[in-house]
Amino acid sequence: MDNKSSKIVLVGNPNCGKSSLFNNLTKLKQKITNVPGTTIENKVGTVTQGKHKIQLIDTPGTYSFNPKSLDEKEAIRVFFEDPSPDTILYIADASNLKRNLFYFSQLAQHGTPMILALNMIDIADFKGFEIDVERLEKELGIRVFKINARTGEGVSTLKKALFQDQFVPHYTFGSENDHTHESHYDSITKLLNKTTKIKTKRELTTSKIDAFATHPILGYLIFLLVLLFIFQSVFTLASYPMDWIENGFGMLGEYLTETLPDGWVKKLIIHGLLAGIAGVVVFVPQIAILFFFMSLLEDTGYMARVSFIMDKMLRGLGLSGKSVVPLLSGAACAIPAIMSTRNIENWKDRLITIMVTPLMSCSARLPVYTLLISMAIPNTPVLGFVSLQALVMLSMYVLGTVAALVAAIVFKWAIKYTIPSYFIMELPVYHSPRWGNIWVNCWQKSRSFVTEAGKIILIISVVLWFLASYGPTTDQSFSIQESATLEQSYAGHFGKAIEPSISPIGFDWKIGIALITSFAAREVFVGTMSTIYSVGDEENFDQLREKMKKDRHKSGEPVYSLAVILSLMVFYAFAMQCMSTLAVVYKETRSWKWPAIQFVYMTALAYFGSWVVFNVFS
Amino acid sequence: MRLTELPIGSIARISSIEDSPYKEKLKEMGCIPGVLVKPIMKAPFGDPIAFELEEYTLSMRKNEAYSIQVNLLNPLFNS
């Protein structure tokens, strides 16, 4: 262009940010509002770049070249003035391009050079519109710029272009003798199809899935089905590797029994160390499978929806939507579950979640329930497809969950904390699982179970072996195969000592020993019973069950009556019998106060629950 | 107007956030004055609510959303 200042007219639809752009280009103060028609008359400003000057004329927002109001008449008058404008700077709302290009399509036939400024690019982006500016320039034959008049983004590039060569649009809107609205809109649609895309395909899938996942009825139903599927898988899939592990340790034990020289070292290795390691490793399949599903749900984005739909209900219980993951993980193992409460921001919500999570039926309770249920409950089918045993097992899970929720209400009421709870959480886009992440997560959690809980279980197993093998009566050479001597051991003395306090809930001194040793970890119960009833193979349920069933009190009544078994199950459902969990709670709350409270309330709940059950059934 | 008053599907721009214990968290998560926001769905019982923000979807309780002041954009922008 030559040095002479030229005349550019700024046009566009109402509310497309024209006044903002005008102010920005001319630095002229002018009121900007959302109300159409505030630009009553055409305003003139000057755009300067160095010594070059351009006259810029602002016009009222107009929808078409067929003016309907006084404002619009004013707006188009500028085209008939002398000298007529050299260039039309057309500003369009990029988030509403189709309608905005209609007036453009009418102006484009006048043979006047044009520049197209696409404004509100941020809103267009927000709506997922992708505009191919280069393609648009090629199709229209003029220069096109993306700007954000509100923030001033892209305005300086546009300003430079005002001082450069301008072009006349060569795209044909409508046809030679057809300039109806329909034909123009048709051309605009064709143009936009070539130059714009809506990138909502991914989001569309997500909102489609969300319509089901967060549905007021279907949402909860789907969640319930997902849970049932997971627990079913955990029990059926895990049973195979668990059998292999048990058999493997059984064979190793036999091999060691044959090869090792007799003596206390042999007993320590086989009955202390090996039994302890087996007790830990046998749970790895269940824990790994449960963590696999938990990671899968989190990784695909579904878990966030569960938190989203559960938040309102859990809020009433003093928890939050974010408590869902810890509570569900608690069904595998309370240790990683409590560690996963770290993303709950509110201290009270988090504390309550930590305090009640151990009431969820963790996998360590499983072998206890399995043994006890097989002793007391017949395997009769109910409704044709579920066994009564499975139903009782399920009710133990329900019992734990209900206890956790009720305990939460009590804590909500008891803990005074004034900072309000909140729930601010991302809902990620659904995507197919990243298997790598899931395996790593699964591996790390299983490993942390083996190392964190395993260490303690191992130590306690050895200590237990010592206590059960040695007694205060200097006789240190007795065989642990005879339960008569167990009675004389330290463990027997402890059991006898606490017998008066546990007899109201139906337990004798042998169960007392198991309760003490179970403080290490619940599953130690089975091992302790095996030791007490001199069952060689640690995991031989059938043999152990038969021996326990035959055990009688001096009066001739069975030790394990239905009342005692149910009482025991309730006790194991509620009691805080997991040193590792208490250690983790201490680490997470940085105080011994909370693990102490947890231990006391859970033990009290267990004692009370067992007392009620024992008295109801006996 | 407050974020809780926006109908589902409408687009608004955040103008300010009232002081609260979660103001910091809201800002961390991208609720900053000037940012565009669009309510997309509500959980059963109408709470929490999910909002599309410029880059992703954020859910929050009504309580938190109430502390956010917004300007509803011209209805023409809404989809």
XYZ file of C-alpha atoms in Angstrom:
697
model
C 0.000 0.000 0.000
C 1.077 3.536 -0.498
C 1.842 5.946 2.300
C -1.462 7.745 2.099
C -3.800 7.013 4.972
C -6.693 4.868 3.847
C -10.209 4.389 5.095
C -11.205 1.104 6.692
C -14.664 0.331 7.958
C -15.183 -2.042 10.851
C -18.364 -4.107 10.537
C -19.925 -7.159 12.099
C -22.953 -8.577 13.914
C -24.045 -7.135 17.249
C -22.195 -8.486 20.271
C -19.293 -9.864 18.315
C -16.748 -7.700 20.163
C -16.538 -5.003 17.523
C -16.353 -2.119 19.972
C -13.625 -3.889 21.960
C -11.577 -4.313 18.811
C -12.204 -0.705 17.802
C -10.957 0.537 21.176
C -8.011 -1.772 21.043
C -6.967 -0.640 17.560
C -7.567 3.072 18.050
C -6.887 3.400 21.765
C -10.047 5.482 21.918
C -12.097 5.372 25.041
C -15.597 4.113 24.392
C -18.234 2.344 26.411
C -18.480 -1.367 25.754
C -21.561 -3.220 26.794
C -23.440 -6.344 25.882
C -26.614 -4.490 24.973
C -27.034 -4.356 21.203
C -27.178 -0.921 19.712
C -25.012 1.081 22.069
C -22.932 2.286 19.128
C -25.533 4.789 18.073
C -23.555 6.533 15.351
C -20.514 5.596 13.355
C -17.412 6.501 15.329
C -14.194 7.431 13.683
C -10.803 6.601 15.087
C -7.253 6.581 13.847
C -4.957 3.597 13.741
C -1.310 4.530 13.651
C 1.802 2.577 12.872
C 4.917 4.736 12.775
C 4.016 7.642 10.518
C 1.293 5.728 8.718
C -2.253 6.517 9.644
C -5.469 4.727 8.836
C -8.949 6.086 9.394
C -11.053 3.425 11.096
C -14.822 3.784 11.128
C -16.840 1.840 13.666
C -20.393 0.916 12.741
C -23.338 -0.359 14.781
C -23.649 -4.123 14.829
C -25.709 -5.337 11.909
C -27.068 -8.738 10.891
C -27.544 -8.060 7.198
C -27.243 -5.598 4.359
C -31.018 -5.206 4.397
C -31.265 -2.817 7.324
C -34.256 -3.222 9.593
C -33.582 -0.555 12.193
C -32.313 2.979 12.227
C -29.022 1.710 13.630
C -28.563 -0.703 10.786
C -29.390 1.967 8.241
C -26.701 4.097 9.831
C -24.334 1.179 9.662
C -24.565 0.644 5.938
C -24.647 4.335 5.011
C -20.894 4.308 5.368
C -20.565 2.242 2.182
C -22.257 4.904 0.116
C -20.188 7.810 1.425
C -17.534 9.514 -0.647
C -14.823 8.460 -0.623
C -16.106 4.938 -0.087
C -14.073 2.743 2.280
C -10.944 1.087 0.855
C -11.256 -2.006 2.972
C -13.866 -3.733 5.123
C -12.559 -5.173 8.369
C -15.157 -7.795 9.140
C -15.237 -9.087 12.685
C -17.005 -12.398 13.296
C -17.778 -14.333 16.440
C -15.855 -17.539 15.871
C -18.061 -19.454 18.284
C -21.070 -18.651 16.116
C -19.500 -18.544 12.724
C -22.385 -19.602 10.520
C -24.703 -16.753 11.447
C -21.841 -14.293 11.619
C -20.765 -15.063 8.087
C -24.160 -14.230 6.591
C -23.592 -10.454 6.607
C -20.061 -11.175 5.447
C -21.439 -13.135 2.486
C -23.514 -10.122 1.419
C -20.636 -7.672 1.742
C -18.301 -10.015 -0.116
C -20.109 -9.379 -3.391
C -19.311 -5.668 -3.447
C -15.801 -5.982 -4.823
C -14.345 -4.184 -1.819
C -11.196 -5.718 -0.260
C -11.935 -7.417 3.050
C -10.128 -8.698 6.123
C -11.790 -11.280 8.331
C -11.098 -11.192 12.064
C -12.339 -14.221 13.977
C -13.091 -13.046 17.484
C -13.963 -14.929 20.679
C -11.576 -17.666 19.736
C -11.526 -18.728 23.397
C -15.262 -19.445 23.347
C -14.951 -21.234 20.000
C -12.192 -23.391 21.474
C -14.328 -23.994 24.549
C -17.118 -25.258 22.338
C -14.680 -27.506 20.505
C -14.623 -25.613 17.158
C -11.392 -25.991 15.306
C -10.994 -23.402 12.543
C -8.423 -23.952 9.833
C -7.391 -20.336 9.183
C -5.044 -21.132 6.293
C -7.730 -23.099 4.499
C -10.243 -20.328 5.123
C -7.821 -17.751 3.645
C -7.379 -19.938 0.559
C -11.101 -20.452 0.050
C -12.077 -16.824 0.603
C -9.010 -15.304 -1.024
C -8.574 -12.777 1.771
C -6.560 -12.579 4.987
C -8.065 -14.151 8.087
C -6.935 -13.604 11.689
C -7.799 -15.212 14.985
C -8.148 -12.633 17.700
C -9.426 -12.250 21.214
C -10.580 -8.642 21.445
C -11.258 -9.044 25.159
C -7.681 -9.910 26.032
C -6.028 -8.247 23.031
C -4.617 -11.546 21.814
C -3.769 -11.476 18.081
C -4.791 -7.825 17.726
C -1.272 -6.541 17.034
C -0.849 -9.028 14.149
C -4.180 -7.879 12.745
C -3.127 -4.249 13.143
C 0.047 -4.830 11.082
C -2.036 -6.430 8.349
C -4.195 -3.301 8.094
C -1.158 -1.510 6.694
C -0.432 -4.211 4.118
C -2.056 -5.197 0.813
C -5.732 -6.081 0.893
C -7.668 -8.544 -1.236
C -11.152 -8.886 -2.637
C -12.936 -12.098 -1.610
C -13.289 -14.555 -4.488
C -15.551 -17.122 -2.871
C -19.001 -17.197 -4.446
C -21.847 -17.022 -1.990
C -25.150 -18.067 -3.499
C -24.990 -17.887 -7.283
C -25.071 -15.254 -9.979
C -28.818 -14.729 -9.869
C -29.714 -16.403 -6.611
C -28.999 -14.355 -3.538
C -31.669 -15.672 -1.222
C -30.907 -16.353 2.439
C -31.124 -20.069 1.706
C -28.553 -20.036 -1.062
C -26.142 -17.912 1.019
C -26.493 -20.113 4.071
C -25.949 -23.112 1.831
C -22.654 -21.649 0.564
C -21.593 -20.770 4.108
C -22.276 -24.310 5.277
C -20.179 -25.706 2.415
C -17.367 -23.289 3.270
C -17.453 -24.190 6.966
C -17.520 -27.902 6.239
C -14.214 -27.474 4.423
C -12.591 -25.206 6.983
C -13.892 -26.136 10.422
C -14.131 -29.228 12.568
C -15.883 -29.944 15.808
C -13.575 -31.985 17.956
C -16.159 -33.328 20.351
C -16.019 -36.953 19.330
C -14.101 -38.003 22.432
C -16.184 -35.856 24.746
C -19.305 -37.152 23.066
C -18.420 -40.723 24.038
C -17.776 -39.570 27.591
C -21.096 -37.771 27.899
C -22.874 -40.785 26.416
C -21.326 -43.086 29.017
C -22.002 -40.526 31.739
C -25.686 -40.489 30.850
C -25.714 -44.079 32.161
C -22.994 -43.948 34.805
C -24.494 -40.941 36.608
C -28.138 -41.797 35.974
C -30.253 -41.529 39.171
C -31.252 -45.206 38.995
C -29.061 -46.910 36.411
C -25.958 -45.268 37.891
C -26.338 -47.062 41.225
C -27.443 -50.292 39.570
C -24.368 -50.331 37.347
C -22.153 -49.633 40.349
C -23.727 -52.515 42.262
C -23.255 -54.884 39.317
C -19.630 -53.793 38.926
C -19.038 -54.518 42.626
C -20.691 -57.931 42.434
C -18.654 -58.801 39.378
C -15.420 -57.764 41.094
C -16.045 -59.729 44.276
C -17.168 -62.766 42.345
C -13.975 -62.574 40.279
C -11.803 -62.079 43.320
C -13.065 -65.237 44.946
C -13.207 -67.487 41.919
C -10.024 -66.355 40.177
C -7.936 -66.209 43.327
C -8.824 -69.724 44.442
C -6.516 -71.303 41.824
C -3.241 -69.536 42.661
C -4.127 -69.846 46.356
C -4.342 -73.621 45.964
C -0.974 -73.682 44.206
C 0.615 -71.590 46.943
C -0.817 -73.788 49.692
C 0.292 -76.960 47.952
C 3.711 -75.474 47.273
C 4.261 -74.538 50.907
C 2.908 -77.911 51.963
C 5.469 -79.679 49.804
C 8.253 -77.377 50.957
C 7.293 -78.115 54.566
C 7.412 -81.858 53.937
C 10.743 -81.562 52.193
C 12.200 -79.546 55.070
C 10.775 -81.966 57.640
C 12.605 -84.798 55.928
C 15.907 -83.070 55.263
C 16.529 -80.770 58.234
C 18.177 -82.204 61.365
C 15.794 -82.447 64.312
C 15.913 -79.764 66.973
C 14.465 -76.389 67.846
C 15.913 -74.757 64.700
C 13.896 -77.126 62.519
C 10.741 -76.376 64.477
C 11.398 -72.650 64.279
C 11.862 -72.808 60.521
C 8.881 -75.034 59.742
C 6.338 -73.985 62.352
C 7.467 -70.413 62.827
C 9.030 -68.925 59.690
C 7.527 -71.075 56.948
C 4.025 -70.965 58.438
C 4.350 -67.207 58.776
C 5.513 -66.683 55.177
C 2.784 -68.978 53.848
C 0.215 -67.000 55.828
C 1.250 -63.815 54.035
C 1.827 -65.121 50.539
C -1.470 -66.973 50.350
C -3.331 -63.643 50.355
C -1.343 -62.105 47.544
C -3.594 -63.455 44.741
C -6.767 -62.029 46.306
C -5.167 -58.711 47.053
C -3.568 -58.471 43.627
C -6.845 -59.242 41.847
C -8.780 -56.746 43.950
C -6.192 -54.061 43.329
C -6.237 -54.924 39.659
C -9.949 -54.118 39.477
C -9.603 -51.016 41.646
C -6.819 -49.694 39.398
C -8.881 -50.554 36.337
C -11.861 -48.571 37.628
C -9.688 -45.606 38.516
C -7.693 -45.660 35.316
C -10.698 -45.757 32.993
C -12.285 -42.810 34.814
C -15.250 -44.737 36.205
C -14.243 -44.425 39.861
C -14.565 -40.621 39.651
C -18.206 -41.083 38.567
C -18.820 -43.384 41.504
C -17.480 -40.679 43.821
C -19.673 -38.177 41.978
C -22.912 -40.123 42.460
C -22.102 -41.306 46.003
C -21.022 -37.971 47.435
C -24.443 -36.716 48.458
C -25.285 -39.923 50.363
C -21.896 -40.266 52.012
C -21.955 -36.613 53.037
C -24.794 -37.316 55.432
C -22.593 -39.921 57.101
C -19.665 -37.568 57.630
C -17.801 -38.933 54.642
C -17.322 -37.636 51.111
C -17.478 -39.009 47.575
C -13.745 -39.395 47.819
C -14.224 -41.936 50.642
C -15.519 -44.465 48.123
C -12.090 -45.581 46.956
C -10.661 -46.148 50.461
C -13.802 -47.937 51.630
C -13.839 -50.255 48.630
C -10.095 -50.874 48.826
C -10.703 -51.728 52.452
C -12.368 -54.882 51.178
C -8.917 -55.998 50.041
C -6.723 -54.629 52.766
C -7.098 -51.667 55.110
C -3.420 -50.726 54.829
C -3.343 -49.396 51.246
C -6.958 -48.247 51.711
C -5.955 -45.946 54.551
C -2.995 -44.705 52.568
C -5.372 -43.825 49.710
C -7.294 -41.368 51.926
C -4.557 -38.822 51.283
C -6.502 -37.173 48.469
C -9.387 -36.225 50.797
C -8.656 -32.571 51.513
C -10.875 -32.041 54.517
C -9.197 -33.308 57.672
C -12.407 -34.449 59.325
C -13.681 -36.320 56.244
C -10.314 -37.982 55.934
C -10.069 -38.882 59.617
C -13.539 -40.420 59.673
C -12.713 -42.433 56.558
C -9.525 -43.686 58.236
C -11.352 -44.534 61.443
C -14.079 -46.627 59.810
C -12.232 -48.267 56.890
C -10.925 -51.193 59.021
C -14.535 -52.249 59.600
C -14.837 -53.121 55.922
C -14.333 -56.879 55.522
C -10.722 -57.167 54.439
C -9.336 -60.276 52.802
C -7.585 -61.312 56.034
C -11.003 -62.012 57.532
C -11.821 -64.373 54.674
C -9.996 -67.481 55.895
C -11.490 -66.960 59.354
C -15.001 -66.698 57.927
C -14.354 -69.600 55.560
C -13.313 -71.905 58.405
C -16.088 -70.858 60.767
C -18.857 -70.882 58.153
C -17.867 -74.357 56.973
C -18.139 -75.542 60.596
C -21.577 -74.134 61.369
C -23.492 -73.460 58.186
C -24.778 -76.257 55.953
C -24.092 -75.911 52.244
C -27.767 -76.027 51.317
C -28.875 -74.163 48.209
C -31.066 -71.102 48.645
C -33.307 -69.933 45.788
C -31.711 -72.651 43.703
C -28.447 -70.926 42.802
C -26.818 -69.444 45.924
C -25.572 -71.601 48.738
C -26.460 -70.731 52.303
C -22.723 -70.548 53.046
C -22.200 -67.936 50.331
C -25.168 -65.998 51.645
C -23.727 -65.944 55.164
C -20.374 -64.847 53.736
C -22.087 -62.023 51.862
C -23.932 -60.954 54.992
C -20.580 -60.672 56.795
C -19.530 -58.127 54.139
C -22.806 -56.277 54.543
C -22.380 -56.327 58.325
C -18.905 -54.770 58.024
C -20.107 -52.097 55.616
C -23.118 -51.161 57.728
C -20.916 -51.013 60.842
C -18.494 -48.710 59.002
C -21.274 -46.357 57.930
C -22.872 -46.259 61.380
C -19.491 -45.644 62.993
C -18.988 -42.768 60.530
C -22.184 -41.092 61.739
C -21.015 -41.390 65.339
C -17.623 -39.883 64.497
C -19.276 -37.113 62.498
C -21.210 -36.201 65.595
C -18.278 -36.668 68.002
C -15.426 -34.938 66.197
C -15.573 -31.177 66.447
C -14.040 -29.488 63.437
C -15.227 -26.184 62.062
C -13.657 -26.048 58.607
C -16.436 -27.049 56.209
C -16.032 -30.143 54.113
C -15.864 -29.780 50.360
C -15.714 -31.956 47.266
C -13.859 -30.581 44.277
C -12.795 -33.317 41.918
C -11.920 -33.751 38.267
C -14.136 -35.971 36.135
C -11.614 -37.307 33.644
C -12.549 -38.254 30.097
C -13.170 -42.010 29.825
C -10.454 -43.896 28.061
C -9.430 -47.468 27.547
C -7.233 -48.835 30.326
C -3.502 -48.198 30.213
C -2.471 -51.712 31.150
C 1.071 -50.685 31.995
C -0.126 -48.314 34.714
C -2.517 -50.887 36.056
C 0.103 -53.616 36.344
C 2.549 -51.283 38.034
C -0.102 -50.105 40.488
C -1.164 -53.673 41.182
C 2.412 -54.855 41.673
C 3.349 -51.965 43.970
C 0.319 -52.365 46.202
C 0.712 -56.132 46.470
C 4.384 -55.698 47.237
C 3.654 -53.107 49.910
C 1.190 -55.553 51.489
C 3.801 -58.297 51.549
C 6.508 -56.044 52.951
C 4.461 -53.855 55.316
C 2.064 -56.410 56.701
C 4.282 -59.377 55.939
C 7.124 -58.238 58.193
C 4.835 -57.943 61.175
C 2.987 -61.162 60.467
C 6.303 -62.975 60.153
C 7.663 -61.603 63.419
C 4.450 -62.382 65.259
C 4.398 -65.884 63.811
C 7.834 -66.543 65.234
C 6.950 -65.003 68.589
C 3.741 -67.007 68.630
C 5.603 -70.185 67.842
C 7.898 -69.482 70.771
C 5.038 -68.698 73.125
C 3.148 -71.779 72.060
C 6.205 -74.036 72.261
C 7.719 -72.921 75.502
C 6.204 -72.523 78.892
C 7.272 -71.286 82.306
C 7.675 -74.861 83.593
C 11.348 -75.284 82.506
C 10.295 -78.183 80.312
C 11.674 -76.948 77.033
C 11.752 -80.143 75.060
C 8.053 -80.859 74.637
C 6.530 -81.366 71.255
C 4.126 -78.782 69.900
C 2.157 -81.627 68.358
C 0.376 -82.187 71.652
C -2.174 -79.627 72.682
C -1.989 -80.757 76.287
C 1.420 -79.105 76.421
C 0.154 -75.993 74.701
C -1.967 -75.484 77.759
C 1.246 -75.322 79.775
C 2.966 -72.938 77.378
C 3.112 -69.179 77.750
C 0.323 -68.851 75.201
C -1.779 -71.284 77.205
C -1.200 -69.260 80.364
C -2.253 -66.063 78.561
C -5.328 -67.750 77.198
C -6.277 -69.034 80.646
C -5.656 -65.589 82.106
C -8.135 -63.880 79.779
C -10.688 -66.718 79.798
C -12.873 -65.131 82.531
C -13.241 -61.949 80.476
C -14.160 -63.732 77.241
C -16.406 -66.448 78.600
C -19.443 -64.084 78.576
C -19.181 -64.059 74.776
C -18.742 -67.826 74.611
C -14.980 -68.147 74.115
C -12.701 -70.576 75.977
C -8.956 -70.251 76.648
C -7.996 -71.785 73.252
C -9.975 -69.144 71.391
C -8.378 -66.670 73.797
C -4.940 -67.677 72.490
C -6.176 -67.175 68.949
C -7.559 -63.739 69.833
C -4.199 -62.724 71.247
C -2.230 -63.997 68.286
C -4.758 -62.531 65.862
C -3.768 -59.107 67.049
C -0.878 -59.506 64.613
C -3.255 -60.182 61.775
C -6.665 -61.802 61.628
C -5.728 -64.697 59.407
C -3.302 -65.926 62.094
C -6.459 -67.328 63.726
C -6.454 -70.287 61.350
C -2.758 -70.977 61.914
C -3.195 -70.742 65.671
C -6.115 -73.142 65.588
C -3.989 -75.525 63.510
C -1.266 -75.332 66.134
C -3.695 -75.755 69.027
C -5.406 -78.722 67.388
C -2.076 -80.166 66.190
C -2.943 -80.188 62.520
C 0.318 -80.653 60.649
C -0.614 -78.894 57.477
C -1.180 -75.225 58.128
C -3.997 -74.859 55.609
C -5.695 -78.197 55.900
C -9.164 -76.907 56.570
C -10.998 -80.238 56.498
C -8.820 -81.896 59.122
C -8.850 -78.818 61.324
C -12.586 -78.407 61.008
C -13.260 -81.991 62.069
C -10.985 -81.699 65.105
C -12.564 -78.409 66.159
C -16.060 -79.831 65.749
C -15.206 -82.774 68.037
C -13.799 -80.587 70.802
C -15.981 -80.755 73.921
C -16.230 -78.860 77.171
C -15.881 -80.883 80.390
C -19.688 -80.827 80.567
C -19.792 -82.651 77.231
C -21.193 -79.769 75.242
C -19.381 -78.875 72.023
C -16.899 -75.974 72.331
C -17.977 -74.695 68.923
C -21.720 -74.419 69.137
C -23.564 -72.283 66.606
C -23.719 -69.446 69.139
C -19.958 -69.546 69.688
C -19.190 -69.641 65.983
C -21.504 -66.735 65.178
C -20.132 -64.823 68.139
C -16.602 -65.446 66.859
C -17.515 -64.265 63.374
C -19.019 -61.056 64.700
C -15.963 -60.557 66.865
C -13.661 -60.887 63.863
C -15.886 -58.572 61.824
C -15.556 -55.727 64.317
C -12.378 -56.167 66.358
C -9.251 -54.144 65.579
C -6.965 -57.125 65.131
C -4.346 -55.763 62.816
C -1.142 -54.229 64.097
C -0.148 -53.109 60.607
C -3.329 -51.075 60.239
C -2.782 -49.378 63.591
C 0.777 -48.569 62.525
C -0.487 -47.056 59.255
C -3.164 -45.044 61.072
C -0.458 -43.680 63.357
C 1.644 -42.746 60.327
C -1.267 -41.078 58.531
C -2.694 -39.162 61.514
C 0.695 -38.457 63.131
C -0.720 -39.227 66.520
C -1.199 -42.275 68.738
C -4.511 -40.811 69.833
C -6.421 -42.003 66.762
C -5.099 -45.581 66.546
C -5.780 -45.848 70.301
C -9.357 -44.641 69.891
C -9.776 -46.935 66.912
C -8.511 -49.935 68.855
C -10.760 -49.222 71.831
C -13.955 -48.493 69.905
C -13.584 -51.472 67.576
C -12.756 -53.872 70.401
C -15.687 -52.568 72.434
C -17.973 -52.912 69.433
C -16.708 -56.465 68.834
C -17.192 -57.471 72.459
C -20.666 -55.993 72.620
C -21.695 -57.436 69.234
C -20.429 -60.906 70.156
C -22.142 -60.743 73.541
C -25.478 -59.942 71.899
C -25.105 -62.666 69.249
C -23.931 -65.261 71.771
C -26.839 -64.604 74.099
C -29.398 -64.539 71.323
C -28.290 -67.887 69.852
C -27.469 -69.862 73.012
C -25.094 -14.357 39.265
C -23.848 -17.468 41.012
C -22.548 -20.592 39.328
C -25.387 -22.619 40.896
C -27.962 -20.511 39.040
C -26.691 -21.427 35.572
C -28.932 -23.757 33.632
C -27.295 -26.942 32.282
C -25.682 -26.239 28.928
C -25.271 -22.497 29.317
C -21.881 -20.840 29.124
C -20.677 -18.204 31.545
C -17.483 -16.470 32.480
C -16.216 -16.586 36.051
C -16.097 -13.066 37.462
C -15.022 -13.625 41.068
C -14.756 -16.206 43.808
C -15.876 -15.459 47.331
C -13.534 -16.113 50.234
C -13.896 -19.581 51.685
C -11.693 -22.389 52.954
C -11.878 -23.925 49.473
C -11.212 -20.788 47.424
C -7.568 -21.791 47.097
C -8.521 -25.292 45.940
C -10.997 -23.938 43.389
C -8.284 -21.731 41.917
C -5.835 -24.627 41.884
C -8.353 -26.592 39.872
C -8.692 -23.838 37.285
C -11.606 -21.750 38.554
C -10.036 -18.367 37.919
C -11.827 -15.105 37.058
C -12.100 -14.816 33.267
C -12.342 -18.549 32.657
C -15.321 -19.948 30.753
C -17.523 -22.465 32.509
C -20.481 -24.590 31.451
C -22.587 -26.825 33.714
C -22.980 -30.197 31.986
C -24.670 -32.522 34.441
C -25.871 -32.990 37.968
C -25.437 -36.049 40.162
C -28.598 -37.792 41.381
C -30.335 -35.536 43.967
C -28.957 -32.540 42.060
C -25.658 -32.368 43.898
C -22.693 -32.313 43.158
C -22.664 -30.620 39.758
C -20.171 -31.213 36.940
C -18.837 -28.247 34.988
C -16.890 -28.103 31.804
C -13.951 -25.787 32.268
C -11.663 -24.653 29.493
C -9.644 -27.843 29.459
C -11.519 -30.437 31.438
C -14.513 -31.379 33.551
C -14.633 -30.465 37.210
C -17.224 -31.560 39.716
C -18.061 -29.734 42.905
C -20.828 -29.500 45.444
C -23.528 -26.833 45.197
C -21.961 -25.233 48.232
C -18.651 -24.662 46.444
C -20.352 -23.590 43.199
C -22.392 -21.033 45.166
C -19.189 -19.177 46.077
C -18.355 -18.587 42.411
C -19.780 -15.471 40.768
C -20.265 -15.675 37.008
C -21.507 -13.573 34.115
C -23.808 -15.459 31.810
C -22.720 -14.945 28.227
C -25.140 -13.813 25.576
C -27.530 -16.734 25.033
C -26.371 -16.856 21.400
C -23.036 -18.277 22.540
C -24.627 -21.075 24.447
C -24.987 -24.482 22.989
